[in-house]
PDB file of C-alpha atoms in Angstrom:
ATOM      1  CA  UNK A   7     129.755  61.448 156.783  1.00 47.00           C
ATOM      2  CA  UNK A   8     129.208  64.252 154.200  1.00 51.00           C
ATOM      3  CA  UNK A   9     125.765  64.596 152.742  1.00 51.00           C
ATOM      4  CA  UNK A  10     125.198  63.897 149.075  1.00 50.00           C
ATOM      5  CA  UNK A  11     122.697  65.779 146.976  1.00 47.00           C
ATOM      6  CA  UNK A  12     121.061  64.539 143.778  1.00 49.00           C
ATOM      7  CA  UNK A  13     120.528  67.188 141.165  1.00 53.00           C
ATOM      8  CA  UNK A  14     116.854  67.597 140.375  1.00 55.00           C
ATOM      9  CA  UNK A  15     115.529  68.415 136.931  1.00 55.00           C
ATOM     10  CA  UNK A  16     113.029  70.735 138.608  1.00 60.00           C
ATOM     11  CA  UNK A  17     115.305  72.840 140.787  1.00 67.00           C
ATOM     12  CA  UNK A  18     115.373  76.592 140.258  1.00 72.00           C
ATOM     13  CA  UNK A  19     118.662  76.725 138.361  1.00 77.00           C
ATOM     14  CA  UNK A  20     117.642  73.997 135.922  1.00 81.00           C
ATOM     15  CA  UNK A  21     114.242  75.572 135.240  1.00 82.00           C
ATOM     16  CA  UNK A  22     115.867  78.954 134.682  1.00 83.00           C
ATOM     17  CA  UNK A  23     118.436  77.416 132.317  1.00 83.00           C
ATOM     18  CA  UNK A  24     115.733  75.744 130.217  1.00 86.00           C
ATOM     19  CA  UNK A  25     113.700  78.963 130.112  1.00 87.00           C
ATOM     20  CA  UNK A  26     116.690  80.893 128.747  1.00 89.00           C
ATOM     21  CA  UNK A  27     117.669  78.113 126.332  1.00 88.00           C
ATOM     22  CA  UNK A  28     114.186  77.476 124.929  1.00 91.00           C
ATOM     23  CA  UNK A  29     114.092  80.370 122.371  1.00 90.00           C
ATOM     24  CA  UNK A  30     117.490  79.393 120.973  1.00 90.00           C
ATOM     25  CA  UNK A  31     116.537  75.698 120.887  1.00 90.00           C
ATOM     26  CA  UNK A  32     113.304  76.495 119.058  1.00 93.00           C
ATOM     27  CA  UNK A  33     115.169  78.528 116.430  1.00 93.00           C
ATOM     28  CA  UNK A  34     117.807  75.790 116.150  1.00 91.00           C
ATOM     29  CA  UNK A  35     115.129  73.143 115.668  1.00 91.00           C
ATOM     30  CA  UNK A  36     113.075  75.105 113.142  1.00 91.00           C
ATOM     31  CA  UNK A  37     115.887  76.444 110.979  1.00 91.00           C
ATOM     32  CA  UNK A  38     118.602  73.762 111.267  1.00 89.00           C
ATOM     33  CA  UNK A  39     117.497  70.403 112.715  1.00 91.00           C
ATOM     34  CA  UNK A  40     114.131  70.172 110.948  1.00 94.00           C
ATOM     35  CA  UNK A  41     115.479  71.127 107.475  1.00 91.00           C
ATOM     36  CA  UNK A  42     118.293  68.552 107.829  1.00 91.00           C
ATOM     37  CA  UNK A  43     115.843  65.845 108.922  1.00 93.00           C
ATOM     38  CA  UNK A  44     113.475  66.706 106.063  1.00 92.00           C
ATOM     39  CA  UNK A  45     116.356  66.706 103.570  1.00 92.00           C
ATOM     40  CA  UNK A  46     117.328  63.216 104.741  1.00 93.00           C
ATOM     41  CA  UNK A  47     113.722  62.039 104.374  1.00 93.00           C
ATOM     42  CA  UNK A  48     113.387  63.650 100.949  1.00 92.00           C
ATOM     43  CA  UNK A  49     116.452  61.775  99.701  1.00 93.00           C
ATOM     44  CA  UNK A  50     114.441  58.523  99.948  1.00 94.00           C
ATOM     45  CA  UNK A  51     111.535  59.837  97.879  1.00 91.00           C
ATOM     46  CA  UNK A  52     110.635  60.729  94.305  1.00 89.00           C
ATOM     47  CA  UNK A  53     108.035  63.009  92.747  1.00 80.00           C
ATOM     48  CA  UNK A  54     107.515  66.725  93.171  1.00 74.00           C
ATOM     49  CA  UNK A  55     105.536  69.186  95.245  1.00 69.00           C
ATOM     50  CA  UNK A  56     102.474  69.055  93.003  1.00 65.00           C
ATOM     51  CA  UNK A  57      99.061  67.434  93.269  1.00 58.00           C
ATOM     52  CA  UNK A  58     100.712  64.022  92.696  1.00 70.00           C
ATOM     53  CA  UNK A  59     103.009  64.587  95.650  1.00 76.00           C
ATOM     54  CA  UNK A  60     106.102  62.627  96.635  1.00 84.00           C
ATOM     55  CA  UNK A  61     106.389  58.910  97.331  1.00 86.00           C
ATOM     56  CA  UNK A  62     108.880  56.616  99.031  1.00 90.00           C
ATOM     57  CA  UNK A  63     111.449  54.812  96.841  1.00 92.00           C
ATOM     58  CA  UNK A  64     114.079  53.790  99.391  1.00 91.00           C
ATOM     59  CA  UNK A  65     117.733  53.868  98.345  1.00 93.00           C
ATOM     60  CA  UNK A  66     117.118  54.299  94.614  1.00 94.00           C
ATOM     61  CA  UNK A  67     118.299  57.920  94.561  1.00 94.00           C
ATOM     62  CA  UNK A  68     121.613  56.941  96.133  1.00 95.00           C
ATOM     63  CA  UNK A  69     121.938  54.061  93.664  1.00 96.00           C
ATOM     64  CA  UNK A  70     121.356  56.546  90.833  1.00 94.00           C
ATOM     65  CA  UNK A  71     124.158  58.688  92.213  1.00 93.00           C
ATOM     66  CA  UNK A  72     126.548  55.755  92.144  1.00 93.00           C
ATOM     67  CA  UNK A  73     125.666  54.921  88.516  1.00 94.00           C
ATOM     68  CA  UNK A  74     125.511  58.478  87.158  1.00 93.00           C
ATOM     69  CA  UNK A  75     128.682  59.438  85.261  1.00 93.00           C
ATOM     70  CA  UNK A  76     127.753  63.145  85.459  1.00 93.00           C
ATOM     71  CA  UNK A  77     127.688  62.934  89.253  1.00 94.00           C
ATOM     72  CA  UNK A  78     131.169  61.404  89.349  1.00 95.00           C
ATOM     73  CA  UNK A  79     132.450  64.080  86.965  1.00 95.00           C
ATOM     74  CA  UNK A  80     131.044  66.686  89.337  1.00 95.00           C
ATOM     75  CA  UNK A  81     132.717  64.931  92.287  1.00 94.00           C
ATOM     76  CA  UNK A  82     136.018  64.982  90.398  1.00 95.00           C
ATOM     77  CA  UNK A  83     135.552  68.680  89.570  1.00 95.00           C
ATOM     78  CA  UNK A  84     134.786  69.435  93.221  1.00 94.00           C
ATOM     79  CA  UNK A  85     137.843  67.545  94.506  1.00 94.00           C
ATOM     80  CA  UNK A  86     140.103  69.292  91.971  1.00 95.00           C
ATOM     81  CA  UNK A  87     138.615  72.679  92.824  1.00 96.00           C
ATOM     82  CA  UNK A  88     138.863  72.079  96.589  1.00 94.00           C
ATOM     83  CA  UNK A  89     142.449  70.808  96.659  1.00 93.00           C
ATOM     84  CA  UNK A  90     143.716  73.431  94.198  1.00 95.00           C
ATOM     85  CA  UNK A  91     142.077  76.162  96.300  1.00 95.00           C
ATOM     86  CA  UNK A  92     143.126  74.950  99.747  1.00 94.00           C
ATOM     87  CA  UNK A  93     146.883  74.636  99.149  1.00 94.00           C
ATOM     88  CA  UNK A  94     147.515  78.229  97.934  1.00 95.00           C
ATOM     89  CA  UNK A  95     144.943  79.494 100.457  1.00 94.00           C
ATOM     90  CA  UNK A  96     147.183  78.121 103.197  1.00 93.00           C
ATOM     91  CA  UNK A  97     150.644  78.946 101.859  1.00 94.00           C
ATOM     92  CA  UNK A  98     150.044  82.529 100.649  1.00 94.00           C
ATOM     93  CA  UNK A  99     148.176  83.811 103.756  1.00 93.00           C
ATOM     94  CA  UNK A 100     150.703  82.125 106.059  1.00 92.00           C
ATOM     95  CA  UNK A 101     153.579  83.887 104.279  1.00 91.00           C
ATOM     96  CA  UNK A 102     151.748  87.218 104.405  1.00 89.00           C
ATOM     97  CA  UNK A 103     150.923  86.750 108.085  1.00 89.00           C
ATOM     98  CA  UNK A 104     154.566  86.014 108.958  1.00 87.00           C
ATOM     99  CA  UNK A 105     155.663  89.174 107.118  1.00 86.00           C
ATOM    100  CA  UNK A 106     152.951  91.383 108.616  1.00 85.00           C
ATOM    101  CA  UNK A 107     153.606  90.023 112.108  1.00 82.00           C
ATOM    102  CA  UNK A 108     156.932  91.828 112.060  1.00 76.00           C
ATOM    103  CA  UNK A 109     157.320  95.540 112.658  1.00 62.00           C
ATOM    104  CA  UNK A 110     156.706  96.748 109.129  1.00 65.00           C
ATOM    105  CA  UNK A 111     155.698 100.209 108.031  1.00 66.00           C
ATOM    106  CA  UNK A 112     152.081 100.474 106.852  1.00 69.00           C
ATOM    107  CA  UNK A 113     151.271  97.105 108.447  1.00 72.00           C
ATOM    108  CA  UNK A 114     147.744  98.197 109.344  1.00 75.00           C
ATOM    109  CA  UNK A 115     147.012  99.472 105.834  1.00 80.00           C
ATOM    110  CA  UNK A 116     148.402  96.312 104.222  1.00 79.00           C
ATOM    111  CA  UNK A 117     146.391  94.109 106.561  1.00 79.00           C
ATOM    112  CA  UNK A 118     143.196  95.975 105.648  1.00 80.00           C
ATOM    113  CA  UNK A 119     144.015  95.814 101.924  1.00 83.00           C
ATOM    114  CA  UNK A 120     144.557  92.039 102.032  1.00 84.00           C
ATOM    115  CA  UNK A 121     141.350  91.525 104.019  1.00 85.00           C
ATOM    116  CA  UNK A 122     139.208  93.648 101.679  1.00 87.00           C
ATOM    117  CA  UNK A 123     138.350  90.798  99.228  1.00 87.00           C
ATOM    118  CA  UNK A 124     136.807  88.817 102.101  1.00 87.00           C
ATOM    119  CA  UNK A 125     134.031  91.366 102.572  1.00 88.00           C
ATOM    120  CA  UNK A 126     133.197  91.783  98.883  1.00 89.00           C
ATOM    121  CA  UNK A 127     130.074  90.008  97.659  1.00 90.00           C
ATOM    122  CA  UNK A 128     130.787  86.795  95.776  1.00 90.00           C
ATOM    123  CA  UNK A 129     128.344  87.853  93.057  1.00 92.00           C
ATOM    124  CA  UNK A 130     130.110  91.186  92.583  1.00 93.00           C
ATOM    125  CA  UNK A 131     133.504  89.472  92.598  1.00 93.00           C
ATOM    126  CA  UNK A 132     132.243  86.900  90.100  1.00 93.00           C
ATOM    127  CA  UNK A 133     131.036  89.588  87.729  1.00 94.00           C
ATOM    128  CA  UNK A 134     134.401  91.303  88.036  1.00 94.00           C
ATOM    129  CA  UNK A 135     136.329  88.135  87.234  1.00 94.00           C
ATOM    130  CA  UNK A 136     134.030  87.329  84.304  1.00 94.00           C
ATOM    131  CA  UNK A 137     134.768  90.774  82.878  1.00 94.00           C
ATOM    132  CA  UNK A 138     138.514  90.363  83.449  1.00 94.00           C
ATOM    133  CA  UNK A 139     138.711  86.964  81.759  1.00 95.00           C
ATOM    134  CA  UNK A 140     136.249  87.350  78.900  1.00 92.00           C
ATOM    135  CA  UNK A 141     137.683  86.982  75.393  1.00 89.00           C
ATOM    136  CA  UNK A 142     137.978  90.743  74.899  1.00 89.00           C
ATOM    137  CA  UNK A 143     138.738  91.465  78.544  1.00 90.00           C
ATOM    138  CA  UNK A 144     141.733  93.125  80.213  1.00 94.00           C
ATOM    139  CA  UNK A 145     143.642  89.862  80.806  1.00 94.00           C
ATOM    140  CA  UNK A 146     143.676  88.997  77.110  1.00 93.00           C
ATOM    141  CA  UNK A 147     144.439  92.651  76.367  1.00 93.00           C
ATOM    142  CA  UNK A 148     147.551  92.345  78.541  1.00 93.00           C
ATOM    143  CA  UNK A 149     148.547  89.114  76.780  1.00 92.00           C
ATOM    144  CA  UNK A 150     148.114  90.825  73.418  1.00 91.00           C
ATOM    145  CA  UNK A 151     150.373  93.660  74.591  1.00 90.00           C
ATOM    146  CA  UNK A 152     153.173  91.107  75.113  1.00 91.00           C
ATOM    147  CA  UNK A 153     152.432  89.386  71.804  1.00 91.00           C
ATOM    148  CA  UNK A 154     150.756  86.329  73.348  1.00 90.00           C
ATOM    149  CA  UNK A 155     147.646  84.966  71.581  1.00 92.00           C
ATOM    150  CA  UNK A 156     144.332  85.463  73.379  1.00 91.00           C
ATOM    151  CA  UNK A 157     143.121  82.577  75.558  1.00 92.00           C
ATOM    152  CA  UNK A 158     139.401  81.639  75.658  1.00 92.00           C
ATOM    153  CA  UNK A 159     139.506  81.451  79.459  1.00 93.00           C
ATOM    154  CA  UNK A 160     135.816  80.856  80.113  1.00 93.00           C
ATOM    155  CA  UNK A 161     135.152  78.803  76.986  1.00 91.00           C
ATOM    156  CA  UNK A 162     137.975  76.285  77.342  1.00 91.00           C
ATOM    157  CA  UNK A 163     137.577  73.099  79.400  1.00 93.00           C
ATOM    158  CA  UNK A 164     141.166  73.403  80.655  1.00 93.00           C
ATOM    159  CA  UNK A 165     141.269  77.113  81.579  1.00 94.00           C
ATOM    160  CA  UNK A 166     137.749  77.708  82.947  1.00 95.00           C
ATOM    161  CA  UNK A 167     138.336  75.915  86.238  1.00 95.00           C
ATOM    162  CA  UNK A 168     141.613  77.784  87.047  1.00 95.00           C
ATOM    163  CA  UNK A 169     139.655  81.054  86.763  1.00 95.00           C
ATOM    164  CA  UNK A 170     137.209  79.845  89.442  1.00 95.00           C
ATOM    165  CA  UNK A 171     140.111  78.622  91.581  1.00 95.00           C
ATOM    166  CA  UNK A 172     141.932  81.949  91.252  1.00 95.00           C
ATOM    167  CA  UNK A 173     138.841  83.852  92.347  1.00 95.00           C
ATOM    168  CA  UNK A 174     138.283  81.558  95.336  1.00 94.00           C
ATOM    169  CA  UNK A 175     141.905  81.933  96.455  1.00 94.00           C
ATOM    170  CA  UNK A 176     141.687  85.715  96.094  1.00 94.00           C
ATOM    171  CA  UNK A 177     138.471  85.724  98.140  1.00 93.00           C
ATOM    172  CA  UNK A 178     139.851  83.543 100.953  1.00 92.00           C
ATOM    173  CA  UNK A 179     143.341  85.014 101.411  1.00 92.00           C
ATOM    174  CA  UNK A 180     142.337  87.909 103.681  1.00 90.00           C
ATOM    175  CA  UNK A 181     140.306  85.852 106.145  1.00 92.00           C
ATOM    176  CA  UNK A 182     142.969  83.157 106.428  1.00 93.00           C
ATOM    177  CA  UNK A 183     145.701  85.759 106.867  1.00 92.00           C
ATOM    178  CA  UNK A 184     143.889  87.348 109.821  1.00 90.00           C
ATOM    179  CA  UNK A 185     143.437  83.937 111.453  1.00 92.00           C
ATOM    180  CA  UNK A 186     147.130  83.136 110.975  1.00 93.00           C
ATOM    181  CA  UNK A 187     148.069  86.531 112.452  1.00 90.00           C
ATOM    182  CA  UNK A 188     146.026  85.733 115.549  1.00 88.00           C
ATOM    183  CA  UNK A 189     147.741  82.358 115.815  1.00 90.00           C
ATOM    184  CA  UNK A 190     151.212  83.891 115.440  1.00 89.00           C
ATOM    185  CA  UNK A 191     150.560  86.414 118.177  1.00 87.00           C
ATOM    186  CA  UNK A 192     149.611  83.563 120.540  1.00 87.00           C
ATOM    187  CA  UNK A 193     153.073  81.971 120.243  1.00 87.00           C
ATOM    188  CA  UNK A 194     155.265  83.133 123.194  1.00 86.00           C
ATOM    189  CA  UNK A 195     158.182  85.361 122.167  1.00 84.00           C
ATOM    190  CA  UNK A 196     160.381  83.573 124.704  1.00 86.00           C
ATOM    191  CA  UNK A 197     160.563  80.574 122.340  1.00 86.00           C
ATOM    192  CA  UNK A 198     162.084  82.709 119.586  1.00 84.00           C
ATOM    193  CA  UNK A 199     164.468  84.378 122.038  1.00 83.00           C
ATOM    194  CA  UNK A 200     165.683  80.984 123.248  1.00 89.00           C
ATOM    195  CA  UNK A 201     166.112  79.838 119.635  1.00 85.00           C
ATOM    196  CA  UNK A 202     168.197  82.963 118.890  1.00 85.00           C
ATOM    197  CA  UNK A 203     170.459  82.170 121.811  1.00 85.00           C
ATOM    198  CA  UNK A 204     170.889  78.630 120.471  1.00 82.00           C
ATOM    199  CA  UNK A 205     171.888  80.003 117.055  1.00 83.00           C
ATOM    200  CA  UNK A 206     168.765  78.930 115.117  1.00 81.00           C
ATOM    201  CA  UNK A 207     168.270  80.776 111.841  1.00 85.00           C
ATOM    202  CA  UNK A 208     164.966  82.168 110.552  1.00 82.00           C
ATOM    203  CA  UNK A 209     164.029  78.994 108.644  1.00 87.00           C
ATOM    204  CA  UNK A 210     164.778  76.743 111.634  1.00 87.00           C
ATOM    205  CA  UNK A 211     162.680  78.980 113.881  1.00 85.00           C
ATOM    206  CA  UNK A 212     159.796  78.872 111.397  1.00 86.00           C
ATOM    207  CA  UNK A 213     159.982  75.079 110.995  1.00 88.00           C
ATOM    208  CA  UNK A 214     160.464  74.151 114.660  1.00 86.00           C
ATOM    209  CA  UNK A 215     158.582  76.932 116.480  1.00 87.00           C
ATOM    210  CA  UNK A 216     156.114  78.716 114.196  1.00 88.00           C
ATOM    211  CA  UNK A 217     154.583  75.714 112.423  1.00 89.00           C
ATOM    212  CA  UNK A 218     154.157  73.561 115.580  1.00 88.00           C
ATOM    213  CA  UNK A 219     152.678  76.573 117.366  1.00 88.00           C
ATOM    214  CA  UNK A 220     150.235  77.109 114.498  1.00 90.00           C
ATOM    215  CA  UNK A 221     149.087  73.494 114.295  1.00 88.00           C
ATOM    216  CA  UNK A 222     145.514  74.121 115.601  1.00 86.00           C
ATOM    217  CA  UNK A 223     145.289  77.249 113.456  1.00 90.00           C
ATOM    218  CA  UNK A 224     146.398  75.390 110.327  1.00 91.00           C
ATOM    219  CA  UNK A 225     143.768  72.706 110.942  1.00 88.00           C
ATOM    220  CA  UNK A 226     141.080  75.343 111.501  1.00 89.00           C
ATOM    221  CA  UNK A 227     142.038  77.271 108.355  1.00 92.00           C
ATOM    222  CA  UNK A 228     142.227  74.077 106.277  1.00 91.00           C
ATOM    223  CA  UNK A 229     138.781  72.887 107.306  1.00 89.00           C
ATOM    224  CA  UNK A 230     137.064  76.279 107.023  1.00 89.00           C
ATOM    225  CA  UNK A 231     138.599  76.759 103.566  1.00 92.00           C
ATOM    226  CA  UNK A 232     137.479  73.265 102.561  1.00 91.00           C
ATOM    227  CA  UNK A 233     133.936  74.019 103.696  1.00 89.00           C
ATOM    228  CA  UNK A 234     134.035  77.359 101.842  1.00 89.00           C
ATOM    229  CA  UNK A 235     135.064  75.616  98.617  1.00 92.00           C
ATOM    230  CA  UNK A 236     132.620  72.725  99.017  1.00 91.00           C
ATOM    231  CA  UNK A 237     129.693  75.138  99.261  1.00 89.00           C
ATOM    232  CA  UNK A 238     130.834  77.212  96.283  1.00 91.00           C
ATOM    233  CA  UNK A 239     127.894  78.194  94.128  1.00 93.00           C
ATOM    234  CA  UNK A 240     127.946  81.893  93.248  1.00 92.00           C
ATOM    235  CA  UNK A 241     131.177  81.863  91.258  1.00 91.00           C
ATOM    236  CA  UNK A 242     129.990  78.947  89.125  1.00 94.00           C
ATOM    237  CA  UNK A 243     126.548  80.487  88.618  1.00 95.00           C
ATOM    238  CA  UNK A 244     127.890  83.923  87.689  1.00 94.00           C
ATOM    239  CA  UNK A 245     131.067  83.089  85.754  1.00 94.00           C
ATOM    240  CA  UNK A 246     130.683  79.781  83.901  1.00 93.00           C
ATOM    241  CA  UNK A 247     127.256  78.272  84.558  1.00 92.00           C
ATOM    242  CA  UNK A 248     128.949  74.894  85.001  1.00 92.00           C
ATOM    243  CA  UNK A 249     130.412  74.874  81.491  1.00 89.00           C
ATOM    244  CA  UNK A 250     132.010  74.382  79.157  1.00 91.00           C
ATOM    245  CA  UNK A 251     130.966  70.735  78.799  1.00 91.00           C
ATOM    246  CA  UNK A 252     130.278  70.390  82.521  1.00 92.00           C
ATOM    247  CA  UNK A 253     133.964  71.019  83.294  1.00 93.00           C
ATOM    248  CA  UNK A 254     133.291  73.574  86.065  1.00 95.00           C
ATOM    249  CA  UNK A 255     130.128  72.063  87.503  1.00 94.00           C
ATOM    250  CA  UNK A 256     130.600  71.763  91.270  1.00 95.00           C
ATOM    251  CA  UNK A 257     128.488  69.748  93.691  1.00 94.00           C
ATOM    252  CA  UNK A 258     126.348  72.588  95.069  1.00 95.00           C
ATOM    253  CA  UNK A 259     125.609  73.891  91.569  1.00 96.00           C
ATOM    254  CA  UNK A 260     124.787  70.334  90.467  1.00 96.00           C
ATOM    255  CA  UNK A 261     122.316  70.030  93.363  1.00 95.00           C
ATOM    256  CA  UNK A 262     120.758  73.354  92.357  1.00 94.00           C
ATOM    257  CA  UNK A 263     120.370  72.198  88.741  1.00 94.00           C
ATOM    258  CA  UNK A 264     118.770  68.885  89.684  1.00 93.00           C
ATOM    259  CA  UNK A 265     116.377  70.488  92.171  1.00 90.00           C
ATOM    260  CA  UNK A 266     115.314  73.706  90.450  1.00 90.00           C
ATOM    261  CA  UNK A 267     115.974  73.033  86.765  1.00 89.00           C
ATOM    262  CA  UNK A 268     115.085  69.325  86.544  1.00 88.00           C
ATOM    263  CA  UNK A 269     112.716  69.399  89.574  1.00 88.00           C
ATOM    264  CA  UNK A 270     114.174  66.063  90.703  1.00 90.00           C
ATOM    265  CA  UNK A 271     114.038  66.947  94.387  1.00 91.00           C
ATOM    266  CA  UNK A 272     114.655  63.475  95.781  1.00 92.00           C
ATOM    267  CA  UNK A 273     117.786  62.943  93.707  1.00 94.00           C
ATOM    268  CA  UNK A 274     119.038  66.447  94.564  1.00 94.00           C
ATOM    269  CA  UNK A 275     118.370  65.744  98.260  1.00 94.00           C
ATOM    270  CA  UNK A 276     120.469  62.567  98.025  1.00 95.00           C
ATOM    271  CA  UNK A 277     123.364  64.543  96.530  1.00 95.00           C
ATOM    272  CA  UNK A 278     122.926  67.212  99.221  1.00 94.00           C
ATOM    273  CA  UNK A 279     123.008  64.512 101.905  1.00 94.00           C
ATOM    274  CA  UNK A 280     126.358  63.312 100.550  1.00 93.00           C
ATOM    275  CA  UNK A 281     127.652  66.894 100.770  1.00 93.00           C
ATOM    276  CA  UNK A 282     126.314  67.201 104.322  1.00 91.00           C
ATOM    277  CA  UNK A 283     128.063  63.959 105.324  1.00 92.00           C
ATOM    278  CA  UNK A 284     131.403  65.190 103.964  1.00 90.00           C
ATOM    279  CA  UNK A 285     130.990  68.504 105.798  1.00 89.00           C
ATOM    280  CA  UNK A 286     130.150  66.755 109.083  1.00 89.00           C
ATOM    281  CA  UNK A 287     133.285  64.616 108.747  1.00 88.00           C
ATOM    282  CA  UNK A 288     135.380  67.766 108.291  1.00 85.00           C
ATOM    283  CA  UNK A 289     133.782  69.399 111.339  1.00 83.00           C
ATOM    284  CA  UNK A 290     134.382  66.227 113.374  1.00 85.00           C
ATOM    285  CA  UNK A 291     138.059  66.222 112.403  1.00 80.00           C
ATOM    286  CA  UNK A 292     138.362  69.856 113.440  1.00 74.00           C
ATOM    287  CA  UNK A 293     136.735  69.202 116.818  1.00 76.00           C
ATOM    288  CA  UNK A 294     138.966  66.192 117.393  1.00 79.00           C
ATOM    289  CA  UNK A 295     142.062  68.264 116.635  1.00 70.00           C
ATOM    290  CA  UNK A 296     141.017  71.054 118.969  1.00 63.00           C
ATOM    291  CA  UNK A 297     140.157  68.483 121.637  1.00 54.00           C
ATOM    292  CA  UNK A 298     143.667  67.025 121.466  1.00 57.00           C
ATOM    293  CA  UNK A 299     145.301  70.390 122.187  1.00 55.00           C
TER     294      UNK A 299
END
C-alpha cells in the first residue's frame, strides 16, 4: 500500500516560501489592504482629523448619498462619460489593429505614432486640449475659417463633456490597439487559410474568426478602459474643473471635492467605497471571463 504524506506548515519548502513572500505581503498590507480597510471604516464616520476627531455615525453617509441630487448627477455624468469613451475606444483601435496586422509599409512607425498618446502625461494632454478648445483656440479658429460660428466648448453644458470624452479616447487608443494587435497575432493563420478555401470573404472572416478569437481580448480591453474612465480625475481638474454647472463633474473629482474642499471625509469615503465596489465587480467579471477560456 503506498505511503501517504501530510504536508506540514513547517517543512523547509513552506518556510522558504513564506520568507520570500513576507516582504511583498507586508507591502501589500501596508499600501493596499490597510488603506482599503481604513477607507471602509471612515465611510461610517463623520468629523475631521482635528482635535475633535471623528466619530461613528453608521450608515448615514450612504443614506446621504442616496438622497443627494448632486451625487446622482455625478453618477449620470460618469456613466455617460464611461459609455461614450468605451465604445469608440474599442471600435477605433480594433480597426487600426486589423489594418496594422497586415503587411503594410511603415507599420512600425504607424504603430509607434498611435501609441504615443498613451505615454503622454494626462496633465500635459489636458493643458493641450484646454488650449485647443478655448474660445480663441485653434479649433474655433478652424471653424471661423469655414465660416462656422465659434463654439464655447468649455463653457457650454452640452459641449464640455464631449471634449473630455475626445481626450480620453485619444489617450486610450494606442494602448488598446497594442493589446488588440497581440490578440490578433495569437489567432492561428490556418483558420484564415481554411476560410479562404471555403470562399469566405474578408467580412465573414472578421465576423466568424477574428471576433471570436479576440473575445478574451475584447473583455480585457473593455474592462481596463472602463476602469481608466472611472478613475478619471486629471482631465476634469485641468480642463473644466467639473463645470459648467456641474455638467462634467465625475465621481473621482466629486470625491476629491468633498474630501479636500469640503473636508467631509466620511461622506467622501462612502462615495469612494461605491467606486471601489464598482471596480471590484468589473475585475470579477474579467477574471470570470478569463477563467472560462
